[in-house]
Amino acid sequence: MSDIYEQAGIRKDVLAYCREIEKSLESRFKAIDEVAEYNQMKVLLAMQKNKVSEGCFQSSTGYGYDDLGRDTLERVYADIFHTEDALVRPHITCGTHALAIALSGNLRPGDELLSPAGKPYDTLEGVIGIRPQTGSLAEYGVSYRQVDLLEDGSFDYENIQKAIHEKTRLVTIQRSKGYQPRPTFSVRQIGELIAFIKSIKPDVICMVDNCYGEFVETIEPTDVGADMCVGSLIKNPGGGLAPIGGYIVGRKDCVERAAYRLTAPGLGKELGASLSVNRSFFQGLFLAPTVTAGALKGAIFAANIYEKLGFGVVPDGTESRHDIIQAVLLGNAERVIQFCKGIQAAAPVDSFVDPEPWAMPGYDCDVIMAAGAFVSGSSIELSADAPIKPPYAVYFQGGLTWPHAKFGIMMSLEKLVEKGLAVLPC
Ligand SMILES: *Cc1c(COP(=O)(O)O)cnc(C)c1O
């Protein structure tokens, strides 16, 4: 084993340090495997119940009426999330698009959108109109209100109560921290928040941005009262095999309104050729619980590796996990860049290229992204990204297998040690 890592460019002391950390994580990894086992059964039983068959892997073209695979897959998703309906489509280009459809489909002029968990994910600022953007919800007369989290990262219930009024139509709750060094919410915490909101206004639609959270726990936000749950198929639920896509699961009326926005009013879910993605959607979903488990192990490994070197990590090395993202506060741009170069160098694809910070659409500063993925931009595959601004946090996620996630982290550390930007404990 030491030989193969040496061949891969990992020096002996880096390897020894990483091994020691790994050894200390045995019981946590066992718990993760148990969650994966449960979720594997949940996915399997949903596939069996809905009679997934060879015929489901055929694909439609044109209008895509009566696409057996597409319709079956949507019933499978609805069963996994315990919802009335689901919209799972390759025409949903990414997570932001899925969220935009869910929001714009369910909000009308004069309505107000509330975020009770602080600022949403960067790309949603344009969707909502927090940042001026052509075509935003704000342009369509949908107002927005936000209640920031309290200092300790918990919900500000008092001000949330004050922020809910007759115009409040939809509440958006982001499960994952995204690009912010705040805690990710557990499904249970989200359930408490939803119950509180519904006790004030029962008919408000509670939507959860579930990106990166799928299959991390044995329950999902739709099990604790969310009316809609939204995510990307090039993250957890695509299992690394979905080449594109997004999903919206939830109440039938909410999903229908979203579908009318995706295609056209009156057409909705009836249309939408699956082209040739059905098999990869099914197979990816089948693998998703164990793929997510591998990514989760990578995140916990990274937290412990960097925490013991003295860096800030969110979540910390011992905290319970509710998404697959790991933030490491590296303190300066040079470390962030070297970290990302290490992740890139560990990739199966494009390992020979060097990532550089760049202005990316949807972000307000330069961003560096390391990804050598089979599916372009897929962040269930081993990837790291970081906005080049204080506190110089790098956000690490993914890894289709645990050994690969592990190697990526070892390589990131190798780069830092090589440049004298991190010192191993002796
Ligand atoms: C990834 C992500 C999104 C959507 O991002 P896309 O790049 O458009 O898929 C939205 N919210 C959160 C919290 C995310 O992590």
CSV table of C-alpha atoms in Angstrom, one decimal, residues 8 52 119 121 192 231 243 246 254 280 346 362 366:
chain,number,residue,atom,x,y,z
A,8,ALA,CA,1.2,8.6,-6.5
A,52,VAL,CA,-38.8,-0.9,-12.6
A,119,LYS,CA,-28.9,34.5,2.8
A,121,TYR,CA,-27.0,30.2,-2.0
A,192,GLU,CA,-38.9,22.0,14.0
A,231,GLY,CA,-32.1,19.3,-5.6
A,243,PRO,CA,-25.2,13.3,-16.7
A,246,GLY,CA,-32.7,18.1,-11.2
A,254,CYS,CA,-46.8,22.3,-5.8
A,280,SER,CA,-28.3,6.5,-15.9
A,346,ALA,CA,-5.9,13.4,-7.6
A,362,GLY,CA,-23.4,33.9,-10.8
A,366,ASP,CA,-13.2,35.1,-8.4
